[in-house]
PDB file of C-alpha atoms in Angstrom:
ATOM      1  CA  UNK A 518      -7.370 -16.050 -17.431  1.00 49.00           C
ATOM      2  CA  UNK A 519     -11.006 -16.619 -18.345  1.00 67.00           C
ATOM      3  CA  UNK A 520     -12.853 -13.940 -20.273  1.00 80.00           C
ATOM      4  CA  UNK A 521     -14.254 -11.407 -17.844  1.00 91.00           C
ATOM      5  CA  UNK A 522     -17.846 -10.303 -18.302  1.00 94.00           C
ATOM      6  CA  UNK A 523     -20.091  -7.596 -16.899  1.00 97.00           C
ATOM      7  CA  UNK A 524     -22.908  -9.114 -14.850  1.00 97.00           C
ATOM      8  CA  UNK A 525     -25.989  -6.957 -14.253  1.00 98.00           C
ATOM      9  CA  UNK A 526     -26.818  -6.701 -10.563  1.00 98.00           C
ATOM     10  CA  UNK A 527     -29.704  -4.223 -10.809  1.00 98.00           C
ATOM     11  CA  UNK A 528     -30.452  -1.398 -13.234  1.00 97.00           C
ATOM     12  CA  UNK A 529     -27.203   0.282 -14.250  1.00 98.00           C
ATOM     13  CA  UNK A 530     -25.149  -1.451 -11.549  1.00 98.00           C
ATOM     14  CA  UNK A 531     -22.844  -4.274 -12.627  1.00 98.00           C
ATOM     15  CA  UNK A 532     -20.124  -6.485 -11.222  1.00 98.00           C
ATOM     16  CA  UNK A 533     -17.229  -8.082 -13.062  1.00 97.00           C
ATOM     17  CA  UNK A 534     -17.193 -11.868 -13.191  1.00 96.00           C
ATOM     18  CA  UNK A 535     -14.212 -13.714 -11.780  1.00 92.00           C
ATOM     19  CA  UNK A 536     -12.213 -13.627  -8.561  1.00 94.00           C
ATOM     20  CA  UNK A 537     -12.611  -9.924  -7.751  1.00 96.00           C
ATOM     21  CA  UNK A 538     -15.950  -8.150  -7.444  1.00 97.00           C
ATOM     22  CA  UNK A 539     -14.987  -4.971  -9.280  1.00 98.00           C
ATOM     23  CA  UNK A 540     -18.053  -2.758  -9.519  1.00 98.00           C
ATOM     24  CA  UNK A 541     -19.141  -0.912 -12.650  1.00 98.00           C
ATOM     25  CA  UNK A 542     -21.916   1.664 -12.917  1.00 98.00           C
ATOM     26  CA  UNK A 543     -23.013   2.337 -16.507  1.00 98.00           C
ATOM     27  CA  UNK A 544     -24.836   5.659 -16.799  1.00 97.00           C
ATOM     28  CA  UNK A 545     -27.019   5.249 -19.869  1.00 96.00           C
ATOM     29  CA  UNK A 546     -27.897   8.935 -20.239  1.00 94.00           C
ATOM     30  CA  UNK A 547     -24.279  10.097 -20.520  1.00 95.00           C
ATOM     31  CA  UNK A 548     -22.776   6.810 -21.792  1.00 97.00           C
ATOM     32  CA  UNK A 549     -20.128   6.995 -19.073  1.00 97.00           C
ATOM     33  CA  UNK A 550     -18.839   4.318 -16.703  1.00 98.00           C
ATOM     34  CA  UNK A 551     -17.687   4.508 -13.087  1.00 98.00           C
ATOM     35  CA  UNK A 552     -15.629   1.789 -11.400  1.00 98.00           C
ATOM     36  CA  UNK A 553     -15.953   0.767  -7.767  1.00 98.00           C
ATOM     37  CA  UNK A 554     -12.342  -0.325  -7.110  1.00 98.00           C
ATOM     38  CA  UNK A 555      -9.997  -1.158  -9.987  1.00 97.00           C
ATOM     39  CA  UNK A 556      -8.792  -4.709  -9.422  1.00 96.00           C
ATOM     40  CA  UNK A 557      -5.331  -6.082  -8.641  1.00 95.00           C
ATOM     41  CA  UNK A 558      -3.424  -5.169 -11.798  1.00 95.00           C
ATOM     42  CA  UNK A 559      -3.439  -3.933 -15.403  1.00 95.00           C
ATOM     43  CA  UNK A 560      -4.168  -7.371 -16.863  1.00 95.00           C
ATOM     44  CA  UNK A 561      -7.540  -7.605 -15.118  1.00 96.00           C
ATOM     45  CA  UNK A 562      -8.700  -4.024 -15.562  1.00 97.00           C
ATOM     46  CA  UNK A 563      -7.720  -3.954 -19.242  1.00 96.00           C
ATOM     47  CA  UNK A 564     -10.094  -6.834 -19.913  1.00 96.00           C
ATOM     48  CA  UNK A 565     -12.862  -5.005 -18.068  1.00 97.00           C
ATOM     49  CA  UNK A 566     -12.210  -1.836 -20.074  1.00 97.00           C
ATOM     50  CA  UNK A 567     -12.607  -3.860 -23.255  1.00 96.00           C
ATOM     51  CA  UNK A 568     -16.054  -5.056 -22.179  1.00 96.00           C
ATOM     52  CA  UNK A 569     -17.089  -1.486 -21.339  1.00 97.00           C
ATOM     53  CA  UNK A 570     -15.779  -0.069 -24.617  1.00 96.00           C
ATOM     54  CA  UNK A 571     -17.657  -2.739 -26.558  1.00 96.00           C
ATOM     55  CA  UNK A 572     -20.850  -1.281 -25.082  1.00 97.00           C
ATOM     56  CA  UNK A 573     -19.911   2.220 -26.231  1.00 97.00           C
ATOM     57  CA  UNK A 574     -19.214   3.713 -22.797  1.00 98.00           C
ATOM     58  CA  UNK A 575     -16.417   6.075 -21.768  1.00 97.00           C
ATOM     59  CA  UNK A 576     -14.707   5.443 -18.424  1.00 97.00           C
ATOM     60  CA  UNK A 577     -15.047   8.501 -16.214  1.00 97.00           C
ATOM     61  CA  UNK A 578     -13.847   7.601 -12.720  1.00 98.00           C
ATOM     62  CA  UNK A 579     -12.907   4.984 -10.151  1.00 98.00           C
ATOM     63  CA  UNK A 580     -14.275   5.184  -6.610  1.00 98.00           C
ATOM     64  CA  UNK A 581     -12.363   3.228  -3.960  1.00 98.00           C
ATOM     65  CA  UNK A 582     -13.877   1.472  -0.989  1.00 98.00           C
ATOM     66  CA  UNK A 583     -10.477   1.258   0.758  1.00 96.00           C
ATOM     67  CA  UNK A 584      -6.757   1.332   0.149  1.00 93.00           C
ATOM     68  CA  UNK A 585      -5.556  -2.268  -0.072  1.00 92.00           C
ATOM     69  CA  UNK A 586      -3.361  -2.974  -3.078  1.00 90.00           C
ATOM     70  CA  UNK A 587      -5.570  -5.698  -4.518  1.00 93.00           C
ATOM     71  CA  UNK A 588      -8.333  -3.085  -4.838  1.00 95.00           C
ATOM     72  CA  UNK A 589      -6.370  -0.320  -6.587  1.00 95.00           C
ATOM     73  CA  UNK A 590      -3.765  -2.140  -8.685  1.00 94.00           C
ATOM     74  CA  UNK A 591      -5.537  -1.182 -11.911  1.00 96.00           C
ATOM     75  CA  UNK A 592      -5.180   2.565 -11.318  1.00 96.00           C
ATOM     76  CA  UNK A 593      -1.888   3.116 -13.213  1.00 94.00           C
ATOM     77  CA  UNK A 594      -3.309   1.473 -16.332  1.00 96.00           C
ATOM     78  CA  UNK A 595      -6.543   3.470 -16.101  1.00 96.00           C
ATOM     79  CA  UNK A 596      -4.736   6.755 -15.540  1.00 94.00           C
ATOM     80  CA  UNK A 597      -2.388   6.124 -18.451  1.00 94.00           C
ATOM     81  CA  UNK A 598      -5.222   5.199 -20.811  1.00 95.00           C
ATOM     82  CA  UNK A 599      -7.632   7.877 -19.528  1.00 95.00           C
ATOM     83  CA  UNK A 600      -5.556  10.924 -18.460  1.00 94.00           C
ATOM     84  CA  UNK A 601      -8.656  12.784 -17.233  1.00 95.00           C
ATOM     85  CA  UNK A 602      -9.756   9.924 -14.996  1.00 97.00           C
ATOM     86  CA  UNK A 603     -11.055  10.989 -11.590  1.00 97.00           C
ATOM     87  CA  UNK A 604      -9.928   8.844  -8.634  1.00 97.00           C
ATOM     88  CA  UNK A 605     -12.066   9.033  -5.471  1.00 98.00           C
ATOM     89  CA  UNK A 606     -11.056   7.778  -2.007  1.00 97.00           C
ATOM     90  CA  UNK A 607     -11.228   8.734   1.648  1.00 96.00           C
ATOM     91  CA  UNK A 608      -8.212  10.532   3.090  1.00 94.00           C
ATOM     92  CA  UNK A 609      -7.162   7.468   5.095  1.00 92.00           C
ATOM     93  CA  UNK A 610      -7.423   5.167   2.074  1.00 93.00           C
ATOM     94  CA  UNK A 611      -5.540   7.642  -0.105  1.00 93.00           C
ATOM     95  CA  UNK A 612      -2.347   7.191   1.919  1.00 88.00           C
ATOM     96  CA  UNK A 613      -2.075   3.565   0.820  1.00 87.00           C
ATOM     97  CA  UNK A 614      -3.323   4.197  -2.710  1.00 89.00           C
ATOM     98  CA  UNK A 615      -0.734   6.913  -3.308  1.00 90.00           C
ATOM     99  CA  UNK A 616       2.022   5.183  -1.314  1.00 84.00           C
ATOM    100  CA  UNK A 617       1.627   1.461  -2.025  1.00 75.00           C
ATOM    101  CA  UNK A 618       4.967   0.683  -0.386  1.00 71.00           C
ATOM    102  CA  UNK A 619       3.292   1.347   2.989  1.00 68.00           C
ATOM    103  CA  UNK A 620       1.098  -1.755   2.794  1.00 67.00           C
ATOM    104  CA  UNK A 621       3.843  -4.399   2.682  1.00 61.00           C
ATOM    105  CA  UNK A 622       5.702  -2.500   5.419  1.00 54.00           C
ATOM    106  CA  UNK A 623       2.593  -2.860   7.580  1.00 56.00           C
ATOM    107  CA  UNK A 624       2.044  -6.555   6.990  1.00 56.00           C
ATOM    108  CA  UNK A 625       5.440  -8.094   6.142  1.00 50.00           C
ATOM    109  CA  UNK A 626       7.723  -8.858   9.055  1.00 46.00           C
ATOM    110  CA  UNK A 627      10.775  -8.380   6.861  1.00 42.00           C
ATOM    111  CA  UNK A 628       9.603  -5.091   5.402  1.00 39.00           C
ATOM    112  CA  UNK A 629      10.468  -6.253   1.878  1.00 38.00           C
ATOM    113  CA  UNK A 630       7.748  -7.981  -0.101  1.00 37.00           C
ATOM    114  CA  UNK A 631       7.553  -9.598  -3.487  1.00 35.00           C
ATOM    115  CA  UNK A 632       3.837 -10.243  -3.064  1.00 38.00           C
ATOM    116  CA  UNK A 633       2.594  -6.892  -4.363  1.00 45.00           C
ATOM    117  CA  UNK A 634       0.171  -6.945  -7.292  1.00 46.00           C
ATOM    118  CA  UNK A 635       1.610  -6.105 -10.671  1.00 48.00           C
ATOM    119  CA  UNK A 636       2.665  -2.521 -11.307  1.00 45.00           C
ATOM    120  CA  UNK A 637       2.093  -1.273  -7.767  1.00 44.00           C
ATOM    121  CA  UNK A 638       5.415   0.525  -8.106  1.00 45.00           C
ATOM    122  CA  UNK A 639       3.645   2.834 -10.553  1.00 47.00           C
ATOM    123  CA  UNK A 640       0.670   3.667  -8.337  1.00 41.00           C
ATOM    124  CA  UNK A 641       2.347   6.809  -7.044  1.00 42.00           C
ATOM    125  CA  UNK A 642       1.529   8.404 -10.389  1.00 60.00           C
ATOM    126  CA  UNK A 643      -2.163   7.582 -10.064  1.00 80.00           C
ATOM    127  CA  UNK A 644      -2.928  10.140  -7.391  1.00 92.00           C
ATOM    128  CA  UNK A 645      -6.313  10.554  -5.748  1.00 95.00           C
ATOM    129  CA  UNK A 646      -8.073  13.525  -7.345  1.00 96.00           C
ATOM    130  CA  UNK A 647     -11.198  13.727  -5.166  1.00 97.00           C
ATOM    131  CA  UNK A 648     -11.429  13.044  -1.432  1.00 96.00           C
ATOM    132  CA  UNK A 649     -14.449  11.386   0.123  1.00 96.00           C
ATOM    133  CA  UNK A 650     -15.485  11.803   3.746  1.00 93.00           C
ATOM    134  CA  UNK A 651     -15.417   8.676   5.897  1.00 92.00           C
ATOM    135  CA  UNK A 652     -18.954   9.440   7.098  1.00 95.00           C
ATOM    136  CA  UNK A 653     -22.306   8.766   5.468  1.00 97.00           C
ATOM    137  CA  UNK A 654     -23.297  11.257   2.816  1.00 97.00           C
ATOM    138  CA  UNK A 655     -23.940  11.987  -0.849  1.00 97.00           C
ATOM    139  CA  UNK A 656     -21.381  12.794  -3.538  1.00 97.00           C
ATOM    140  CA  UNK A 657     -21.567  13.144  -7.308  1.00 97.00           C
ATOM    141  CA  UNK A 658     -19.396  11.764 -10.066  1.00 96.00           C
ATOM    142  CA  UNK A 659     -20.178  14.235 -12.840  1.00 92.00           C
ATOM    143  CA  UNK A 660     -23.994  14.263 -12.541  1.00 93.00           C
ATOM    144  CA  UNK A 661     -24.394  10.770 -11.082  1.00 96.00           C
ATOM    145  CA  UNK A 662     -25.415  10.740  -7.391  1.00 97.00           C
ATOM    146  CA  UNK A 663     -23.811   8.131  -5.153  1.00 98.00           C
ATOM    147  CA  UNK A 664     -24.050   7.656  -1.414  1.00 98.00           C
ATOM    148  CA  UNK A 665     -21.188   6.952   0.960  1.00 98.00           C
ATOM    149  CA  UNK A 666     -21.880   4.315   3.614  1.00 98.00           C
ATOM    150  CA  UNK A 667     -19.234   4.297   6.335  1.00 98.00           C
ATOM    151  CA  UNK A 668     -18.152   0.681   6.968  1.00 98.00           C
ATOM    152  CA  UNK A 669     -15.115   0.639   9.291  1.00 96.00           C
ATOM    153  CA  UNK A 670     -13.577  -2.543  10.641  1.00 96.00           C
ATOM    154  CA  UNK A 671     -11.569  -4.134   7.853  1.00 95.00           C
ATOM    155  CA  UNK A 672      -9.392  -1.174   6.953  1.00 91.00           C
ATOM    156  CA  UNK A 673      -9.076   2.456   8.117  1.00 87.00           C
ATOM    157  CA  UNK A 674     -11.330   4.806   6.187  1.00 90.00           C
ATOM    158  CA  UNK A 675     -13.267   2.046   4.441  1.00 95.00           C
ATOM    159  CA  UNK A 676     -16.625   2.948   2.944  1.00 98.00           C
ATOM    160  CA  UNK A 677     -19.304   1.318   0.871  1.00 98.00           C
ATOM    161  CA  UNK A 678     -20.613   2.950  -2.297  1.00 98.00           C
ATOM    162  CA  UNK A 679     -24.388   2.955  -2.846  1.00 98.00           C
ATOM    163  CA  UNK A 680     -25.597   3.495  -6.410  1.00 98.00           C
ATOM    164  CA  UNK A 681     -28.925   5.034  -7.503  1.00 98.00           C
ATOM    165  CA  UNK A 682     -30.106   1.425  -8.044  1.00 98.00           C
ATOM    166  CA  UNK A 683     -29.796   0.747  -4.284  1.00 98.00           C
ATOM    167  CA  UNK A 684     -26.858  -1.580  -4.897  1.00 98.00           C
ATOM    168  CA  UNK A 685     -24.151  -1.314  -2.234  1.00 98.00           C
ATOM    169  CA  UNK A 686     -20.549  -2.069  -3.140  1.00 98.00           C
ATOM    170  CA  UNK A 687     -19.282  -3.175   0.273  1.00 97.00           C
ATOM    171  CA  UNK A 688     -15.563  -3.583  -0.351  1.00 97.00           C
ATOM    172  CA  UNK A 689     -14.304  -6.013   2.327  1.00 97.00           C
ATOM    173  CA  UNK A 690     -16.837  -5.177   5.024  1.00 98.00           C
ATOM    174  CA  UNK A 691     -18.015  -8.748   4.437  1.00 98.00           C
ATOM    175  CA  UNK A 692     -16.519 -11.783   2.724  1.00 97.00           C
ATOM    176  CA  UNK A 693     -18.401 -14.218   0.518  1.00 97.00           C
ATOM    177  CA  UNK A 694     -19.320 -17.809   1.344  1.00 96.00           C
ATOM    178  CA  UNK A 695     -16.370 -19.239  -0.595  1.00 94.00           C
ATOM    179  CA  UNK A 696     -13.902 -17.225   1.487  1.00 94.00           C
ATOM    180  CA  UNK A 697     -15.651 -18.087   4.742  1.00 95.00           C
ATOM    181  CA  UNK A 698     -15.583 -21.803   3.923  1.00 93.00           C
ATOM    182  CA  UNK A 699     -11.817 -21.859   3.443  1.00 91.00           C
ATOM    183  CA  UNK A 700     -10.621 -19.099   5.776  1.00 90.00           C
ATOM    184  CA  UNK A 701     -11.601 -19.027   9.437  1.00 92.00           C
ATOM    185  CA  UNK A 702      -9.244 -16.220  10.497  1.00 95.00           C
ATOM    186  CA  UNK A 703     -10.868 -13.099   9.087  1.00 95.00           C
ATOM    187  CA  UNK A 704      -8.959  -9.907   8.344  1.00 94.00           C
ATOM    188  CA  UNK A 705     -10.345  -7.035  10.423  1.00 95.00           C
ATOM    189  CA  UNK A 706      -8.221  -4.354  12.048  1.00 93.00           C
ATOM    190  CA  UNK A 707     -10.956  -3.206  14.456  1.00 95.00           C
ATOM    191  CA  UNK A 708     -13.379  -5.874  15.631  1.00 96.00           C
ATOM    192  CA  UNK A 709     -15.737  -3.542  17.482  1.00 96.00           C
ATOM    193  CA  UNK A 710     -16.042  -1.338  14.411  1.00 97.00           C
ATOM    194  CA  UNK A 711     -16.577  -4.409  12.225  1.00 97.00           C
ATOM    195  CA  UNK A 712     -19.481  -5.525  14.406  1.00 97.00           C
ATOM    196  CA  UNK A 713     -21.048  -2.081  14.149  1.00 97.00           C
ATOM    197  CA  UNK A 714     -20.736  -2.302  10.374  1.00 98.00           C
ATOM    198  CA  UNK A 715     -22.355  -5.753  10.390  1.00 98.00           C
ATOM    199  CA  UNK A 716     -25.310  -4.364  12.347  1.00 97.00           C
ATOM    200  CA  UNK A 717     -25.582  -1.411   9.992  1.00 98.00           C
ATOM    201  CA  UNK A 718     -25.597  -3.679   6.935  1.00 98.00           C
ATOM    202  CA  UNK A 719     -28.206  -5.969   8.496  1.00 96.00           C
ATOM    203  CA  UNK A 720     -30.584  -3.033   8.950  1.00 96.00           C
ATOM    204  CA  UNK A 721     -30.313  -1.712   5.403  1.00 96.00           C
ATOM    205  CA  UNK A 722     -32.997  -2.552   2.844  1.00 94.00           C
ATOM    206  CA  UNK A 723     -31.247  -2.776  -0.520  1.00 97.00           C
ATOM    207  CA  UNK A 724     -31.655  -4.443  -3.880  1.00 98.00           C
ATOM    208  CA  UNK A 725     -28.238  -6.078  -3.633  1.00 98.00           C
ATOM    209  CA  UNK A 726     -24.876  -6.086  -1.897  1.00 98.00           C
ATOM    210  CA  UNK A 727     -21.652  -6.599  -3.872  1.00 98.00           C
ATOM    211  CA  UNK A 728     -18.649  -8.003  -1.997  1.00 98.00           C
ATOM    212  CA  UNK A 729     -15.182  -7.522  -3.444  1.00 97.00           C
ATOM    213  CA  UNK A 730     -14.371 -11.077  -2.375  1.00 97.00           C
ATOM    214  CA  UNK A 731     -17.666 -12.796  -3.049  1.00 96.00           C
ATOM    215  CA  UNK A 732     -19.662 -10.956  -5.686  1.00 97.00           C
ATOM    216  CA  UNK A 733     -23.370 -10.040  -5.521  1.00 98.00           C
ATOM    217  CA  UNK A 734     -25.817 -11.092  -2.793  1.00 98.00           C
ATOM    218  CA  UNK A 735     -29.500 -10.271  -2.409  1.00 97.00           C
ATOM    219  CA  UNK A 736     -29.293 -10.665   1.358  1.00 97.00           C
ATOM    220  CA  UNK A 737     -26.348 -10.812   3.739  1.00 97.00           C
ATOM    221  CA  UNK A 738     -28.012 -11.945   6.972  1.00 97.00           C
ATOM    222  CA  UNK A 739     -26.565 -15.436   6.748  1.00 97.00           C
ATOM    223  CA  UNK A 740     -23.090 -14.120   5.918  1.00 97.00           C
ATOM    224  CA  UNK A 741     -23.169 -11.722   8.861  1.00 98.00           C
ATOM    225  CA  UNK A 742     -24.122 -14.518  11.261  1.00 98.00           C
ATOM    226  CA  UNK A 743     -21.257 -16.639   9.911  1.00 97.00           C
ATOM    227  CA  UNK A 744     -18.823 -13.756  10.364  1.00 98.00           C
ATOM    228  CA  UNK A 745     -19.955 -13.251  13.953  1.00 98.00           C
ATOM    229  CA  UNK A 746     -19.551 -16.953  14.690  1.00 97.00           C
ATOM    230  CA  UNK A 747     -16.012 -17.038  13.287  1.00 97.00           C
ATOM    231  CA  UNK A 748     -15.014 -13.920  15.225  1.00 97.00           C
ATOM    232  CA  UNK A 749     -16.466 -15.389  18.422  1.00 97.00           C
ATOM    233  CA  UNK A 750     -14.713 -18.728  17.905  1.00 96.00           C
ATOM    234  CA  UNK A 751     -11.332 -17.102  17.289  1.00 97.00           C
ATOM    235  CA  UNK A 752     -11.684 -14.836  20.323  1.00 97.00           C
ATOM    236  CA  UNK A 753     -12.683 -17.786  22.514  1.00 97.00           C
ATOM    237  CA  UNK A 754      -9.709 -19.825  21.285  1.00 97.00           C
ATOM    238  CA  UNK A 755      -7.251 -17.018  22.033  1.00 97.00           C
ATOM    239  CA  UNK A 756      -8.766 -16.324  25.446  1.00 98.00           C
ATOM    240  CA  UNK A 757      -8.664 -19.995  26.454  1.00 97.00           C
ATOM    241  CA  UNK A 758      -5.064 -20.380  25.313  1.00 96.00           C
ATOM    242  CA  UNK A 759      -3.878 -17.262  27.152  1.00 97.00           C
ATOM    243  CA  UNK A 760      -5.760 -18.224  30.325  1.00 97.00           C
ATOM    244  CA  UNK A 761      -4.097 -21.629  30.227  1.00 96.00           C
ATOM    245  CA  UNK A 762      -0.623 -20.360  29.425  1.00 94.00           C
ATOM    246  CA  UNK A 763       0.499 -16.706  29.628  1.00 94.00           C
ATOM    247  CA  UNK A 764       2.065 -15.953  26.270  1.00 96.00           C
ATOM    248  CA  UNK A 765       3.985 -13.355  24.327  1.00 96.00           C
ATOM    249  CA  UNK A 766       2.549 -11.981  21.099  1.00 95.00           C
ATOM    250  CA  UNK A 767       4.927 -14.181  19.109  1.00 95.00           C
ATOM    251  CA  UNK A 768       3.809 -17.268  21.000  1.00 97.00           C
ATOM    252  CA  UNK A 769       0.153 -16.430  20.338  1.00 97.00           C
ATOM    253  CA  UNK A 770       0.873 -15.891  16.630  1.00 97.00           C
ATOM    254  CA  UNK A 771       2.781 -19.173  16.505  1.00 97.00           C
ATOM    255  CA  UNK A 772      -0.170 -21.011  18.077  1.00 97.00           C
ATOM    256  CA  UNK A 773      -2.606 -19.478  15.576  1.00 97.00           C
ATOM    257  CA  UNK A 774      -0.397 -20.289  12.578  1.00 96.00           C
ATOM    258  CA  UNK A 775      -0.118 -23.876  13.781  1.00 96.00           C
ATOM    259  CA  UNK A 776      -3.868 -24.117  14.408  1.00 94.00           C
ATOM    260  CA  UNK A 777      -4.749 -22.995  10.870  1.00 92.00           C
ATOM    261  CA  UNK A 778      -1.830 -24.693   9.152  1.00 93.00           C
ATOM    262  CA  UNK A 779      -0.351 -21.466   7.757  1.00 94.00           C
ATOM    263  CA  UNK A 780       2.917 -21.638   5.848  1.00 93.00           C
ATOM    264  CA  UNK A 781       6.110 -20.303   7.399  1.00 94.00           C
ATOM    265  CA  UNK A 782       6.162 -17.226   5.222  1.00 91.00           C
ATOM    266  CA  UNK A 783       7.119 -13.636   6.129  1.00 90.00           C
ATOM    267  CA  UNK A 784       4.040 -12.112   4.525  1.00 86.00           C
ATOM    268  CA  UNK A 785       1.686 -14.628   6.158  1.00 91.00           C
ATOM    269  CA  UNK A 786       3.422 -14.102   9.499  1.00 93.00           C
ATOM    270  CA  UNK A 787       3.106 -10.331   9.271  1.00 91.00           C
ATOM    271  CA  UNK A 788      -0.548 -10.504   8.211  1.00 91.00           C
ATOM    272  CA  UNK A 789      -1.407 -12.985  10.967  1.00 95.00           C
ATOM    273  CA  UNK A 790       0.310 -10.779  13.540  1.00 95.00           C
ATOM    274  CA  UNK A 791      -1.708  -7.767  12.395  1.00 93.00           C
ATOM    275  CA  UNK A 792      -4.981  -9.691  12.630  1.00 95.00           C
ATOM    276  CA  UNK A 793      -4.181 -11.205  16.031  1.00 97.00           C
ATOM    277  CA  UNK A 794      -3.377  -7.778  17.463  1.00 96.00           C
ATOM    278  CA  UNK A 795      -6.951  -6.704  16.721  1.00 96.00           C
ATOM    279  CA  UNK A 796      -8.350  -9.714  18.611  1.00 97.00           C
ATOM    280  CA  UNK A 797      -6.034  -9.171  21.569  1.00 97.00           C
ATOM    281  CA  UNK A 798      -6.988  -5.496  21.662  1.00 96.00           C
ATOM    282  CA  UNK A 799     -10.680  -6.349  21.966  1.00 97.00           C
ATOM    283  CA  UNK A 800     -10.019  -9.013  24.609  1.00 98.00           C
ATOM    284  CA  UNK A 801      -8.129  -6.384  26.613  1.00 97.00           C
ATOM    285  CA  UNK A 802     -10.919  -3.826  26.140  1.00 96.00           C
ATOM    286  CA  UNK A 803     -13.379  -6.363  27.510  1.00 96.00           C
ATOM    287  CA  UNK A 804     -10.987  -7.190  30.392  1.00 96.00           C
ATOM    288  CA  UNK A 805     -10.908 -10.853  29.390  1.00 97.00           C
ATOM    289  CA  UNK A 806      -7.103 -10.769  29.257  1.00 97.00           C
ATOM    290  CA  UNK A 807      -4.457  -8.385  30.567  1.00 97.00           C
ATOM    291  CA  UNK A 808      -1.128  -7.291  29.109  1.00 96.00           C
ATOM    292  CA  UNK A 809       2.088  -6.328  30.837  1.00 95.00           C
ATOM    293  CA  UNK A 810       5.761  -5.944  29.997  1.00 94.00           C
ATOM    294  CA  UNK A 811       7.819  -8.576  31.831  1.00 90.00           C
ATOM    295  CA  UNK A 812      11.606  -8.533  31.514  1.00 91.00           C
ATOM    296  CA  UNK A 813      11.354  -6.727  28.191  1.00 93.00           C
ATOM    297  CA  UNK A 814       8.628  -9.016  26.796  1.00 92.00           C
ATOM    298  CA  UNK A 815       4.986  -8.114  26.135  1.00 94.00           C
ATOM    299  CA  UNK A 816       3.062 -10.812  27.983  1.00 96.00           C
ATOM    300  CA  UNK A 817      -0.676 -11.588  27.805  1.00 97.00           C
ATOM    301  CA  UNK A 818      -2.306 -13.461  30.661  1.00 97.00           C
ATOM    302  CA  UNK A 819      -5.511 -14.192  32.544  1.00 96.00           C
ATOM    303  CA  UNK A 820      -6.832 -11.327  34.678  1.00 95.00           C
ATOM    304  CA  UNK A 821      -6.234 -11.642  38.391  1.00 89.00           C
ATOM    305  CA  UNK A 822      -9.194 -13.053  40.290  1.00 79.00           C
ATOM    306  CA  UNK A 823     -11.289 -10.442  42.087  1.00 64.00           C
ATOM    307  CA  UNK A 824     -12.508 -11.008  45.622  1.00 54.00           C
TER     308      UNK A 824
END
């Protein structure tokens, strides 16, 4: 792995170089550091800790945007190295952080995954110490004021963390250009909530936005428009297919996996199914498709014509 570095975003707000946009706030007055998410595993976060220690800072806390394993895999290492570490998360996110076995059960069709980040089996010992509300507000880590920005859509209880430098660590509320260029099927569990979060982000006037999968951006207008286009295209594809041929959930998932060339893999199948359910839910809410149980099968079809 390449040497990870701390990249200044604005003021005391930094992001780690590399694949994952781990946030770091360096409080110069107290010489303490606060993480925004902790990376996928011990290997990554240990390298980040080295960079922070070289600057003479003590690591005080980690604040989580949401509870996906790739965002909290560094917690066991941090807790072992810093026994007094404070771990912040919303109540909904804490369920996954403290019970990492729940995530593969949610997304793997077989319920048994070997795709977990390193050391997730130890995360149960890195318990959340401080609970954040899922609504906008202010909280303090020691004497450092941060703001919570509610950003639902990708994961239950997801929030952004706004630093005193007006840098917002967005978690996975948005994905960077590299992800959007290679991945058309975007992971959101509530599309209506995601759109509200997009609108909220577009109206904020900040110095920078940091995406966990994408790094720092000065503006996100273009990214938001790209997200909306991809969501619209996927919804239109699903609606057209179901109108042409009433289909079960499995048939819809099969069509999507074929369209995007996904591998026949249990984890990919489970994840695709989870994503597709969110699209089908919105299409039903908008009465663009209907669902019924037919001979023991859940069937999606075109709404009956109205006279």
